[in-house]
CSV table of C-alpha atoms and ligand atoms in Angstrom, one decimal:
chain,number,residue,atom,x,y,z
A,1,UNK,CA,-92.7,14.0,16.7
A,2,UNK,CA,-90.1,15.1,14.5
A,3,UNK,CA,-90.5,15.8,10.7
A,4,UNK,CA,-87.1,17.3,9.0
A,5,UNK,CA,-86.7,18.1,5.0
A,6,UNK,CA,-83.4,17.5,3.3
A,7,UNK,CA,-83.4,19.0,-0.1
A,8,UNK,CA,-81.2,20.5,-2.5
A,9,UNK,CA,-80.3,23.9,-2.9
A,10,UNK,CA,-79.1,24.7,-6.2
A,11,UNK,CA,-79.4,22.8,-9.4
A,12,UNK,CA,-79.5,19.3,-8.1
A,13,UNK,CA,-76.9,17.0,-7.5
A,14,UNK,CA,-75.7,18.1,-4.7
A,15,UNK,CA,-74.8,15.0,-3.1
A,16,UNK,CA,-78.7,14.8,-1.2
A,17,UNK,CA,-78.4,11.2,-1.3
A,18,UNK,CA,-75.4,10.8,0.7
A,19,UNK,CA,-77.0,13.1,3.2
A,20,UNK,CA,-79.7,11.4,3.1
A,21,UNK,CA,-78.6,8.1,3.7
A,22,UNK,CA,-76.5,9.1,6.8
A,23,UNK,CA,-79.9,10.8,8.9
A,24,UNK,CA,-81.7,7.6,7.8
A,25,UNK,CA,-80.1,6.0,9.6
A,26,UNK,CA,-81.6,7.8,12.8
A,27,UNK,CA,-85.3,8.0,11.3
A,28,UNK,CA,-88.1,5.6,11.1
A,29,UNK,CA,-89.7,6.8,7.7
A,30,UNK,CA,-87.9,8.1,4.3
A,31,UNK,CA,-90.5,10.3,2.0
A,32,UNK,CA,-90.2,11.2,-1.8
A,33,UNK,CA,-92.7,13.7,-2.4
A,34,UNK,CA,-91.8,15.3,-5.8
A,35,UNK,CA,-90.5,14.4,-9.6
A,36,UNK,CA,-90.2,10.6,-10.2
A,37,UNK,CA,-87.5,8.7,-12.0
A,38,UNK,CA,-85.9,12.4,-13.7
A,39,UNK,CA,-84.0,11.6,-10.5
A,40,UNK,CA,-80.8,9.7,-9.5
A,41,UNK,CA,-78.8,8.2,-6.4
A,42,UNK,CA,-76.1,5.7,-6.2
A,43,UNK,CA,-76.2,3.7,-3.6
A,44,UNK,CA,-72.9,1.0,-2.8
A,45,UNK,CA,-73.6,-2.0,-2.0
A,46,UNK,CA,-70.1,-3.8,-1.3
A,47,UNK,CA,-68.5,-4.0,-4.5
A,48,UNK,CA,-71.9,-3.4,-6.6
A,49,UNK,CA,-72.9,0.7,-7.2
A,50,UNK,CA,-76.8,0.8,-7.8
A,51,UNK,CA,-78.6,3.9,-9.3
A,52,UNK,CA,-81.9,4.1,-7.9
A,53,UNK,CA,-84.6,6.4,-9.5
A,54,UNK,CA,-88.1,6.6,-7.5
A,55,UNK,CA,-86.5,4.7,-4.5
A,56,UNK,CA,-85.6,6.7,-1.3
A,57,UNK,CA,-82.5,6.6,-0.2
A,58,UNK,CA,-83.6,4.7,3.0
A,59,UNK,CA,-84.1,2.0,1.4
A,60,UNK,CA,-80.6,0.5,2.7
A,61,UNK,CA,-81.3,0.7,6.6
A,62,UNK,CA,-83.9,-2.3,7.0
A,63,UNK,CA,-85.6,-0.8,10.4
A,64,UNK,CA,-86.7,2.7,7.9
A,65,UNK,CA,-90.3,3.0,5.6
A,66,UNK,CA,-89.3,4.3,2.5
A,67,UNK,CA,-92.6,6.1,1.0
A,68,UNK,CA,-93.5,7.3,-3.0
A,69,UNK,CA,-95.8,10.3,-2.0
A,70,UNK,CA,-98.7,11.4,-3.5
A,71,UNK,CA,-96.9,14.5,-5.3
A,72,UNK,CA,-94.4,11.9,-7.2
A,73,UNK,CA,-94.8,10.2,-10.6
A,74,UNK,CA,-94.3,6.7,-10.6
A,75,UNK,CA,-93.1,5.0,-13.6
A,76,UNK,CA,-94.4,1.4,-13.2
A,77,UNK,CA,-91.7,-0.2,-15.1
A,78,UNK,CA,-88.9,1.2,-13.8
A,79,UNK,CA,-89.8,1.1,-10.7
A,80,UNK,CA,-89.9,-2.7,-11.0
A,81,UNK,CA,-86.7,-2.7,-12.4
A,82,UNK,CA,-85.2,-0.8,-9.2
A,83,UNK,CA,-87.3,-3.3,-6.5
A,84,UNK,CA,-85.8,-6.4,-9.0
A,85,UNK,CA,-81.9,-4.7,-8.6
A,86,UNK,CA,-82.4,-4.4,-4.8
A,87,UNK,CA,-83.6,-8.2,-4.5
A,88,UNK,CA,-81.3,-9.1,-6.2
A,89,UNK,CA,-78.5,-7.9,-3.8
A,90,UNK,CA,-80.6,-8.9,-1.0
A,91,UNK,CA,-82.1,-5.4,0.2
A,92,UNK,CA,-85.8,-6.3,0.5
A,93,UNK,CA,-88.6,-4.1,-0.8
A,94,UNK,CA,-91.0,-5.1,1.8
A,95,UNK,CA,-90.4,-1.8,3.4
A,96,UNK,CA,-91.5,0.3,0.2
A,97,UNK,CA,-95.5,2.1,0.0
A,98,UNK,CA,-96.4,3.5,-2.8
A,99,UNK,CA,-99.4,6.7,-2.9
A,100,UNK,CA,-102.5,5.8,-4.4
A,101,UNK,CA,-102.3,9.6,-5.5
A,102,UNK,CA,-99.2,9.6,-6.8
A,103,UNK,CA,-99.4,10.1,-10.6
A,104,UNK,CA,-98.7,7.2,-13.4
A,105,UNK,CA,-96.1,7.9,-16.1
A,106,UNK,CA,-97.5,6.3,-19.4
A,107,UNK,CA,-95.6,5.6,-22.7
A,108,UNK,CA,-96.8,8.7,-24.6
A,109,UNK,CA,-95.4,10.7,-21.9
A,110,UNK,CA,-92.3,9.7,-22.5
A,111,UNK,CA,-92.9,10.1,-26.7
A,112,UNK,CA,-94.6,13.6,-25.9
A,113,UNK,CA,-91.6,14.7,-23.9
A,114,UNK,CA,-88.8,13.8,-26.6
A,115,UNK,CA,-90.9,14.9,-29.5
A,116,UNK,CA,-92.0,18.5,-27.4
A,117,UNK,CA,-88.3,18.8,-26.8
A,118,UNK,CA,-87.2,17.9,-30.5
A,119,UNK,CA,-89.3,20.7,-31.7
A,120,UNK,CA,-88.4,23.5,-29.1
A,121,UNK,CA,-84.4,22.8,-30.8
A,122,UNK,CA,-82.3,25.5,-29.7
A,123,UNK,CA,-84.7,26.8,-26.9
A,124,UNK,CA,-84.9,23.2,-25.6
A,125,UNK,CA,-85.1,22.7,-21.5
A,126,UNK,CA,-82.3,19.6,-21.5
A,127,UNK,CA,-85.3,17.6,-19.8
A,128,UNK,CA,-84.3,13.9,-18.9
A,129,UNK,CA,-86.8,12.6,-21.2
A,130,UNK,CA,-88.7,10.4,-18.5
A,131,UNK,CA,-92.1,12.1,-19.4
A,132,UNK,CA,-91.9,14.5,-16.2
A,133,UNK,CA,-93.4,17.4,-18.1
A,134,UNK,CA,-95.8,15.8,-19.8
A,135,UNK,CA,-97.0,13.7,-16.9
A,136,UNK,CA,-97.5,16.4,-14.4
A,137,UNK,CA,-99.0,18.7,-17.2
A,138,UNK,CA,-101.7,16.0,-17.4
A,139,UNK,CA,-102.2,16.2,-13.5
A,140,UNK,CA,-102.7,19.9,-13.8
A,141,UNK,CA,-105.4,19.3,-16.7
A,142,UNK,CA,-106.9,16.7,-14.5
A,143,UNK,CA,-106.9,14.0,-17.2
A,144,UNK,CA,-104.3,12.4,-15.7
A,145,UNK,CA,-104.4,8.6,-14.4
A,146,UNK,CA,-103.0,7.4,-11.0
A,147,UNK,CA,-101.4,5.0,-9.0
A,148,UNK,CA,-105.1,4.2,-7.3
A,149,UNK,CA,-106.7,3.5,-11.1
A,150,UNK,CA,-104.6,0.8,-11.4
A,151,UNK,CA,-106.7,-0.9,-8.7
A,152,UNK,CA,-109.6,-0.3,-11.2
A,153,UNK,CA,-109.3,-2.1,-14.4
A,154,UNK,CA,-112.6,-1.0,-15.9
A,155,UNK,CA,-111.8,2.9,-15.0
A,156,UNK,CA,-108.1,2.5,-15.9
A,157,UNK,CA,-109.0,1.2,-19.4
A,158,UNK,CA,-111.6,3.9,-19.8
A,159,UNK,CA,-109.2,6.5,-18.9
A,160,UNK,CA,-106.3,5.3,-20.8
A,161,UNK,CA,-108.9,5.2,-23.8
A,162,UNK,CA,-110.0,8.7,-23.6
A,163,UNK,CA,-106.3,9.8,-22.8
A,164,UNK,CA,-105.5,8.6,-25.8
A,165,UNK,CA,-108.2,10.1,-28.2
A,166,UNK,CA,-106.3,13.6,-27.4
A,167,UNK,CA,-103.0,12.3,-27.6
A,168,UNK,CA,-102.7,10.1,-30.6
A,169,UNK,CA,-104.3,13.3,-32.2
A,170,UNK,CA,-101.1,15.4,-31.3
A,171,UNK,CA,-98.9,12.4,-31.8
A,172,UNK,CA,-100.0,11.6,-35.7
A,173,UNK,CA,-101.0,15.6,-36.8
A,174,UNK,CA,-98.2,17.8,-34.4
A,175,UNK,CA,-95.5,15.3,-34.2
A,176,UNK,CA,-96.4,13.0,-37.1
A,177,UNK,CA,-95.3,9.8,-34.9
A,178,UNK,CA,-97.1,6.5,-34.3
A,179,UNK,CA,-100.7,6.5,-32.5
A,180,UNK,CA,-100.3,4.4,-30.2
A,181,UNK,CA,-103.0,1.1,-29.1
A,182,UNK,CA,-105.2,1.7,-25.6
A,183,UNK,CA,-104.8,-2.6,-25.8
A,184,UNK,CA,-101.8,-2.4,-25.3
A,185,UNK,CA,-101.2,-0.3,-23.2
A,186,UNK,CA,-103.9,-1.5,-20.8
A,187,UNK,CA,-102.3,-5.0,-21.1
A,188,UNK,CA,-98.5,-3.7,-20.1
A,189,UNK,CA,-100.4,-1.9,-17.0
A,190,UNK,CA,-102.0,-4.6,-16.0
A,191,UNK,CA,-99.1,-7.1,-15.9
A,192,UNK,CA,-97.2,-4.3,-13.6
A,193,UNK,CA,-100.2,-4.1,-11.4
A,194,UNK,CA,-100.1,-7.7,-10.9
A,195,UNK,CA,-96.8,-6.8,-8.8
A,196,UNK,CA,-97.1,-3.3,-7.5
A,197,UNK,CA,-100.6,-3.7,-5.9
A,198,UNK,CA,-99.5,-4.7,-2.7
A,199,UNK,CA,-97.3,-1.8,-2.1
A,200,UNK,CA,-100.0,0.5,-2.4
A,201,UNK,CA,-101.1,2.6,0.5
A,202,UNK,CA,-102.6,5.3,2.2
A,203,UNK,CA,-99.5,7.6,2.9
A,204,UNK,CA,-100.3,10.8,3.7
A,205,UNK,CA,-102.4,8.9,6.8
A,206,UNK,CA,-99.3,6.6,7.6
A,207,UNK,CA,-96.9,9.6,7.5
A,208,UNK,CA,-99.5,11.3,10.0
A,209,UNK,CA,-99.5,8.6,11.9
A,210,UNK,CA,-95.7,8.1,12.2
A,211,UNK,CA,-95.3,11.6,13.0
A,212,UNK,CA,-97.8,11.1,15.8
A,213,UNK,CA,-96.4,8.0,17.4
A,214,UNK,CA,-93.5,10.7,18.1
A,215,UNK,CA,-91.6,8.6,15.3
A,216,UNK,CA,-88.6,10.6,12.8
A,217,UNK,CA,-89.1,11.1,9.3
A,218,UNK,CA,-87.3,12.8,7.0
A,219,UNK,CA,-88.6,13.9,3.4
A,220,UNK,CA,-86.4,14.0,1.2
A,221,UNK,CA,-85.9,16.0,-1.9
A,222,UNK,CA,-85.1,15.5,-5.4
A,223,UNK,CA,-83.7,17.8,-7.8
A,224,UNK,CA,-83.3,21.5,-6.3
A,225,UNK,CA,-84.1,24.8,-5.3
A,226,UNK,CA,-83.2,26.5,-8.7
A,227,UNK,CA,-85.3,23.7,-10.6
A,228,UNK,CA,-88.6,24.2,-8.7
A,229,UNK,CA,-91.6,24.8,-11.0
A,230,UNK,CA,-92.4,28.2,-9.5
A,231,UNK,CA,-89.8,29.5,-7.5
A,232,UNK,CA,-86.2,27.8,-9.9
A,233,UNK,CA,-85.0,29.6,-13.1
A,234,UNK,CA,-87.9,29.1,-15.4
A,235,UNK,CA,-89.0,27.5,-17.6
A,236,UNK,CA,-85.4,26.0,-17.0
A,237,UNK,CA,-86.7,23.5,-14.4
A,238,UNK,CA,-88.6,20.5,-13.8
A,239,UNK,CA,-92.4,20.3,-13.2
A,240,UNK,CA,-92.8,20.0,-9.5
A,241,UNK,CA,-91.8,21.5,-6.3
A,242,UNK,CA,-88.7,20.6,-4.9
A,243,UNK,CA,-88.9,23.3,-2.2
A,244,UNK,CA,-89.4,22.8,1.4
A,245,UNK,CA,-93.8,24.0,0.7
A,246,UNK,CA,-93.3,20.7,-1.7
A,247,UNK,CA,-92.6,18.3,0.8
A,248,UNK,CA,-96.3,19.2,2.9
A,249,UNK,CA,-98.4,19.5,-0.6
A,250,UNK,CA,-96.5,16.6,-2.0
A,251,UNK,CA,-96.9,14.2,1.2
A,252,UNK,CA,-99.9,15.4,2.7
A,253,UNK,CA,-99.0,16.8,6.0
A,254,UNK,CA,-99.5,20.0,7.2
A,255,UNK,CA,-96.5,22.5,7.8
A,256,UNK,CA,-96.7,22.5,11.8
A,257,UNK,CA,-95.1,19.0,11.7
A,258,UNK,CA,-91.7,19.6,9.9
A,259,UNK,CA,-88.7,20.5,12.7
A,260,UNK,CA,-85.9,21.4,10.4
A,261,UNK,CA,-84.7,22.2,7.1
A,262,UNK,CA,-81.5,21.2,5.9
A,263,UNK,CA,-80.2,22.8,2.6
A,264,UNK,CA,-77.6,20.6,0.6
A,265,UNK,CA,-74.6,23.0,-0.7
A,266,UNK,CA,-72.2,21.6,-3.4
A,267,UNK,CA,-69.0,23.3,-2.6
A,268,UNK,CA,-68.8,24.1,-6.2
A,269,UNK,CA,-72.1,24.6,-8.8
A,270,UNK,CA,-73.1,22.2,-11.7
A,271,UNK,CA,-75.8,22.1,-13.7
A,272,UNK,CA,-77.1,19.3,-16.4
A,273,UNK,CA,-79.7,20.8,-19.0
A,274,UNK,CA,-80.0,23.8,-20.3
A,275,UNK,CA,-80.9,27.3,-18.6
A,276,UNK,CA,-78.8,29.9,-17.0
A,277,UNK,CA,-75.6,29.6,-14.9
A,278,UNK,CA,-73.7,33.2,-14.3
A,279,UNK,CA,-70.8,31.4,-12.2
A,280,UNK,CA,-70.1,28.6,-14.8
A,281,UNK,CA,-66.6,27.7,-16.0
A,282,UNK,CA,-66.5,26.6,-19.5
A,283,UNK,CA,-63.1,25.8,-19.2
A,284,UNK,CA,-60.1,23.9,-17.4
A,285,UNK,CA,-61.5,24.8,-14.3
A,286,UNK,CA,-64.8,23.4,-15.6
A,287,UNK,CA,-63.1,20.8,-17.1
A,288,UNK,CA,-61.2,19.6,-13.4
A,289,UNK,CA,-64.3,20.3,-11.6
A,290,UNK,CA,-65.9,17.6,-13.5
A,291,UNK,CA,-63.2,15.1,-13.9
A,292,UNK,CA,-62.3,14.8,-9.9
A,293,UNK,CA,-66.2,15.6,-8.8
A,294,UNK,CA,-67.3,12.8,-11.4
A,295,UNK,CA,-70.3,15.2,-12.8
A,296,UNK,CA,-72.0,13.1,-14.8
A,297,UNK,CA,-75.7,12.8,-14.8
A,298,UNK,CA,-77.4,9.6,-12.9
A,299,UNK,CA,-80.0,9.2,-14.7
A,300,UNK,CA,-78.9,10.1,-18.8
A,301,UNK,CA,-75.1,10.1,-18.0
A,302,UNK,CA,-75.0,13.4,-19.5
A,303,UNK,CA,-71.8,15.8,-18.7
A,304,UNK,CA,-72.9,18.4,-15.9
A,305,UNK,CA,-71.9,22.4,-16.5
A,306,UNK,CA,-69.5,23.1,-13.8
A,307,UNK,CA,-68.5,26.6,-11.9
A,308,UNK,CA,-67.7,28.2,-8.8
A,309,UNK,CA,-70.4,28.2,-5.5
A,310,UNK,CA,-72.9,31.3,-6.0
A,311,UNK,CA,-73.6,32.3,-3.0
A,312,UNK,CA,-76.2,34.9,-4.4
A,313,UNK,CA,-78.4,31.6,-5.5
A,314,UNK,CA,-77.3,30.1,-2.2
A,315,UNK,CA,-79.2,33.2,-0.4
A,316,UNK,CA,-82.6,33.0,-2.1
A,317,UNK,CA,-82.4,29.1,-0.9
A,318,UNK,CA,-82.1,29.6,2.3
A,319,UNK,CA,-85.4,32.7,2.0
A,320,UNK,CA,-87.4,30.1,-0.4
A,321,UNK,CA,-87.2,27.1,1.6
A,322,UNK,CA,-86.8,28.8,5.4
A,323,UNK,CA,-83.5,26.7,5.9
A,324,UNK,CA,-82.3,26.4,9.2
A,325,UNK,CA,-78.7,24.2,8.6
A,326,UNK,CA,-76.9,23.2,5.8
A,327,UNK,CA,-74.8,20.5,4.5
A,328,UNK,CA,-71.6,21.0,2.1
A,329,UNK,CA,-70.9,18.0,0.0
A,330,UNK,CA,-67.9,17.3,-2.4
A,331,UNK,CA,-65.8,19.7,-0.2
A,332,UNK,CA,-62.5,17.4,-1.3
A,333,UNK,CA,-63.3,18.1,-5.0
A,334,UNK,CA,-61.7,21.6,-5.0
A,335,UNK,CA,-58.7,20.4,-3.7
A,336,UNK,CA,-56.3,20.9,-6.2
A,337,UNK,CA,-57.1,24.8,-6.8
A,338,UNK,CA,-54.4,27.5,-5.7
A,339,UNK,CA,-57.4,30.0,-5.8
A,340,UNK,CA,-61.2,29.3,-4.8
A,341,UNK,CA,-63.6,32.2,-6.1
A,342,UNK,CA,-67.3,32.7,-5.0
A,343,UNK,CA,-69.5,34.3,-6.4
A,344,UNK,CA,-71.2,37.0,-4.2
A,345,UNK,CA,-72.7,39.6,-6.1
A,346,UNK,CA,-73.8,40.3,-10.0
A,347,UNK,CA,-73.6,43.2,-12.1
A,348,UNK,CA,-75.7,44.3,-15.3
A,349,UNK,CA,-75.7,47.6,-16.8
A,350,UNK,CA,-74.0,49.2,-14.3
A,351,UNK,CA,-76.4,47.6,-11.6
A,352,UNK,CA,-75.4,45.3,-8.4
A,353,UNK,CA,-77.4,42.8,-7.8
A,354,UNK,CA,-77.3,41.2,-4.4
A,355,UNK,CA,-80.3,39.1,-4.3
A,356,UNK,CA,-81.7,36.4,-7.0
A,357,UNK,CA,-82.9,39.6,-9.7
A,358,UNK,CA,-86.3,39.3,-9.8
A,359,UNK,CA,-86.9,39.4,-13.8
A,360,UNK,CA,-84.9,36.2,-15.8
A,361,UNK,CA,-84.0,38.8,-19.0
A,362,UNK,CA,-81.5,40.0,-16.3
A,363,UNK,CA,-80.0,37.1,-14.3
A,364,UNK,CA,-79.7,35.7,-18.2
A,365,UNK,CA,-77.4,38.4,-18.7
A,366,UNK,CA,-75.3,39.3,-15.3
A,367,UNK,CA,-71.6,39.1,-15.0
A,368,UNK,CA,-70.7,37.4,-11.7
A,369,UNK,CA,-69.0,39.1,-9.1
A,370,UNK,CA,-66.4,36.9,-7.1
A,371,UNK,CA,-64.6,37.3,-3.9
A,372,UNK,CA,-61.1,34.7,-4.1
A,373,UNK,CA,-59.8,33.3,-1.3
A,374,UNK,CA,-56.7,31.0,-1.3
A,375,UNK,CA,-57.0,27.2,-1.8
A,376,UNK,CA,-55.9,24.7,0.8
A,377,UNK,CA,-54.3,22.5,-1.6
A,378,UNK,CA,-54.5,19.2,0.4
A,379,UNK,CA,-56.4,16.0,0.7
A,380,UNK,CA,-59.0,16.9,3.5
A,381,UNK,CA,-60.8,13.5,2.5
A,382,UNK,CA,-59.5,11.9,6.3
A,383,UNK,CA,-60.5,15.1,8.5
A,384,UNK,CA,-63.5,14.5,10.9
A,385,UNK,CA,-63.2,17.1,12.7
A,386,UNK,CA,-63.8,20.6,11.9
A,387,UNK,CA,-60.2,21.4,13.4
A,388,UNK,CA,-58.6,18.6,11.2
A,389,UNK,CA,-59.4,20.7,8.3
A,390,UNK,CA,-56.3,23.0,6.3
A,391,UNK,CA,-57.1,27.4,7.8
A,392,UNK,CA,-57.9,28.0,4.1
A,393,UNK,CA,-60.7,25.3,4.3
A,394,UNK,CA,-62.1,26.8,7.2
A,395,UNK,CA,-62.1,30.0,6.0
A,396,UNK,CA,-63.9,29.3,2.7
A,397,UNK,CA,-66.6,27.3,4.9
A,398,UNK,CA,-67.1,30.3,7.3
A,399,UNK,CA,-67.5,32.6,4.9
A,400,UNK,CA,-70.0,30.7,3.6
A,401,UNK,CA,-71.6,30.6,6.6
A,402,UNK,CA,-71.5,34.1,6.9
A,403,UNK,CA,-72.9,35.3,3.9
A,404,UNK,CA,-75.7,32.5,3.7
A,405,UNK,CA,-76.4,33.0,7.8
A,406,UNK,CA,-77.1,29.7,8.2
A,407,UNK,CA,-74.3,26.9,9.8
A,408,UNK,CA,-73.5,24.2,8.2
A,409,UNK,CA,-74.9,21.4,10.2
A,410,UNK,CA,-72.5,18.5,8.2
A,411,UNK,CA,-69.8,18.8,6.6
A,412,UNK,CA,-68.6,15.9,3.5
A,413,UNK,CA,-65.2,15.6,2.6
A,414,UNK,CA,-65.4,12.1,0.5
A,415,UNK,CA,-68.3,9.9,-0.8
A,416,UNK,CA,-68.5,7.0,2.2
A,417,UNK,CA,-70.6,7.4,5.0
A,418,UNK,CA,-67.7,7.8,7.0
A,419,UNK,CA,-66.1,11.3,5.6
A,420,UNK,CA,-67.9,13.5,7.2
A,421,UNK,CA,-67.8,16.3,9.7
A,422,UNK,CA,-71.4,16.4,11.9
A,423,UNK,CA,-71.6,19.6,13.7
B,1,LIG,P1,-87.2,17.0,-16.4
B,1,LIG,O1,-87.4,17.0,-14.9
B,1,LIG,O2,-86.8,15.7,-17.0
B,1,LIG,O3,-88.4,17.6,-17.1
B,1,LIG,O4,-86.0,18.0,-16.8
B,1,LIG,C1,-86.1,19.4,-16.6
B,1,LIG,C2,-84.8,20.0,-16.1
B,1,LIG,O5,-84.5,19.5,-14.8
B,1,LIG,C3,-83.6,19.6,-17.0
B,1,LIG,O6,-82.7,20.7,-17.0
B,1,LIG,C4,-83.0,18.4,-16.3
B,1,LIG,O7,-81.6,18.3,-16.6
B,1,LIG,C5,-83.2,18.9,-14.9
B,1,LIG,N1,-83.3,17.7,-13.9
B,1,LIG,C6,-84.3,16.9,-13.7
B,1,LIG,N2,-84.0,16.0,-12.7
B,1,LIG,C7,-82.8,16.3,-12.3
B,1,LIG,C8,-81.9,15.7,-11.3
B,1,LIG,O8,-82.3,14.8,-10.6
B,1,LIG,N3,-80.7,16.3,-11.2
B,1,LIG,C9,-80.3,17.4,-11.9
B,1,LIG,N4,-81.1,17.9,-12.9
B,1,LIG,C10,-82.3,17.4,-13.1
C-alpha cells in the first residue's frame, strides 16, 4: 500500500501539475480532494494545450483512476465541458468517478460570489468567481446539495426549492439582482445528470480498496499551503483545505495510509488575488519574473504578483503539512538574474521574526529580510543531473535545502516531462 500527497506549498501555482503528471505515471489512482474548478492545469496534448479545472492530472496516463473526492465541489457544467475537450482529443473519460459527497456548485453561487466580492471593494479576496466561497459556506450550514441528490429528482428539486427561498431573498433585498427560477434550475441539472450519473461512485471505499490491494495512489492538491482555510493567510484564501489533513478529510481515508508528502516549491513566489506578500517585487524584477515564468492565472488569466522564494513561508509548510521531500519547479525562470535573493527572516518594530508570526496585523506589515546569493546566468533547461547544473544553481538549491530541512526529491528545470532532475 502506498498513499503519497503532492500539494502546493505556497500560494498555488507552483507547477503541482507537472509534478503530478510525472508520479502518475507510476500510480494506479489520481485523487482531488479539495476546491473544484477555482483550479487550473495545462495539460499538452501534441500541438493542442488543454486547461483542465476539476480533472486530475492523471487523466493523461490511460492505466491511472482519476477520482473527484468527496471534499471537492463539482461544477456540473464545466465539468462536462472538460470530459467533452478530452474526447475530443481522444483521452477517454471512462477512467473518471465522481463522489456522491462531493458538493454541487449552483448558479447563485456563482452570482453570490461576484456580488459578495463587488461589495467587499477595496477589502475584496481576488476570489476566482467560480462560487467556491459560497458553495462550501453552504456545506458548512448544511443546506448544501450534492453530487448524490442528483440521483434523486424529487429531493433535488425540494432542496433546490428551499435553497432558493433564502437566496433569492439576499439576491433581490442585499444585492438587488434577479431571483432566480427553482424550474429552471432543476431542468439545467437534470439535463447534466443525464450524463454524469454514471461516473458517480463510492470513493472513499474504492480509494480504501486500492490502497489495500497494495495499489499507489497519489492525492493530489490544488491551490496551496498559504491559501488553506485555516492554516493560509486569512481570510486571503480559498474555502477548503489544501493541506496534507485535507487530503484524509477530503477523501475519506484515514491518516495511517499516506507514505509521503511532497511539497511543490516555486523557485520564485507569485501570488493571484489579493492578500499579503512581504517578498513581492512590484517591479522589473516582478515584471521579468512574470514575462519568462508566464504567470498568468489558469483559470481567469489574471496577472500573478511576483517576488523572490520566502523561505520563512517555506518553513511553516513543511511544519503544517509534515513534508518529507520537495519538488522545485520553474528553476530555469530565474535564469537571467546576476543576483538571486531569499527571503529568510522578517522584521517589524524592531522584532525578528523567524517563523510564520502568529498574528496577521504583523506579517501585513514585516519588511523581508533576504540573504543574496549570485545568479548562475545560464540556460539549465538541458541539465538532468544534479551535477549538470551551474555551482551557483547548486548552491541556491542547497541552501534551500538547508534552511527548509527537507531535500528536494525532484528537481524542474523546463515545462516537459523530460526536464527534470529526480533525486
Ligand atoms: P476562491 O478559491 O475562488 O474563493 O479564491 C480565493 C483566493 O484563492 C483568491 O486569492 C484566488 O486567487 C486564490 N485561488 C483560488 N484558486 C487558486 C489556484 O488554483 N491558484 C492560485 N490561486 C488560487
Amino acid at each position: 500500500m502506498s498513499g503519497r500527497i503532492i500539494l502546493g506549498t505556497q500560494w498555488g501555482d507552483e507547477g503541482k501539475g507537472k509534478i503530478c503528471d510525472l508520479v502518475a505515471a507510476d500510480v494506479d489512482m489520481v485523487v482531488r480532494f479539495q476546491g473544484g474548478n477555482n483550479a487550473g492545469h495545462t495539460v499538452i496534448v501534441g500541438d493542442t494545450v488543454l486547461k483542465l479545472h476539476h480533472i486530475p492530472s492523471g487523466i493523461m496516463h490511460p492505466h491511472v483512476k482519476c477520482i473527484i473526492g468527496d471534499g471537492m465541489l463539482v461544477n456540473p457544467r464545466i465539468i462536462l465541458e472538460e470530459m467533452d475537450l478530452l474526447e475530443s482529443q481522444g483521452i477517454s473519460t471512462d477512467n473518471i468517478l465522481i463522489s456522491s459527497n462531493a458538493h454541487l456548485i449552483m448558479p447563485y453561487h456563482l452570482i453570490l460570489d461576484r456580488e459578495g466580492e463587488m461589495r467587499l471593494g477595496g477589502a475584496k479576496i481576488g476570489t476566482t468567481r467560480k462560487g467556491i466561497g459560497p458553495a462550501y459556506a453552504d456545506k458548512a450550514k448544511r443546506i448544501g446539495i450534492r453530487v448524490q441528490d442528483l440521483q434523486d429528482p424529487k429531493i433535488f428539486k425540494k432542496k433546490v426549492i428551499s435553497a432558493l427561498e433564502e437566496k433569492n431573498e439576499t439576491l433581490t433585498k442585499i444585492y438587488n439582482v434577479d431571483p432566480m427560477k427553482a424550474t429552471a434550475i432543476v431542468d439545467e441539472y437534470e439535463e447534466y445528470t443525464k450524463r454524469i450519473e454514471s461516473y458517480i461512485a463510492d470513493t472513499s471505499l474504492i480509494i480504501s480498496q486500492t490502497l489495500n490491494e497494495g495499489k499507489n495512489v497519489l492525492f493530489e492538491g490544488a491551490q496551496g499551503t498559504l491559501l488553506d482555510i485555516d492554516h493560509g493567510t486569512y481570510p486571503f484564501v480559498t474555502s477548503s483545505s489544501s493541506t496534507a489533513g485535507g487530503a484524509c478529510t477530503g477523501s475519506g481515508i484515514g491518516p495511517h495510509m499516506i507514505d509521503e508528502i511532497t511539497g511543490v516549491v516555486k523557485a520564485y513566489l507569485t501570488r493571484v488575488g489579493s492578500g499579503p506578500f512581504p517578498s513581492e517585487e512590484e517591479g522589473e524584477i516582478g515584471e521579468t519574473m512574470r514575462e519568462i515564468g508566464q504567470e498568468y492565472g489558469t483559470t481567469t488569466g489574471r496577472p500573478r504578483r511576483c517576488g523572490w522564494l520566502d523561505t520563512v513561508l517555506l518553513k511553516y509548510a513543511v511544519r503544517i503539512n509534515g513534508l518529507d521531500g520537495l519538488a522545485l519547479t520553474k528553476l530555469d525562470v530565474l535564469k537571467d538574474f546576476d543576483k538571486i535573493k531569499i527571503c529568510v527572516k522578517y522584521e517589524h518594530n524592531g522584532q525578528m521574526y523567524e517563523e510564520f508570526p502568529p498574528h496577521q496585523s504583523i506579517f501585513h506589515k514585516v519588511k523581508p529580510i533576504y540573504e543574496e546569493l549570485p545568479g548562475w546566468k545560464s540556460d539549465i533547461s538541458k541539465a538532468r543531473r544534479f551535477e549538470d547544473l551551474p555551482g551557483e544553481c547548486q548552491r541556491y538549491i542547497k541552501r534551500i535545502e538547508e534552511i527548509g530541512n527537507v531535500p528536494f526529491k525532484f528537481i524542474s528545470v523546463g515545462a516537459d516531462r523530460k526536464q527534470t532532475i529526480i533525486r
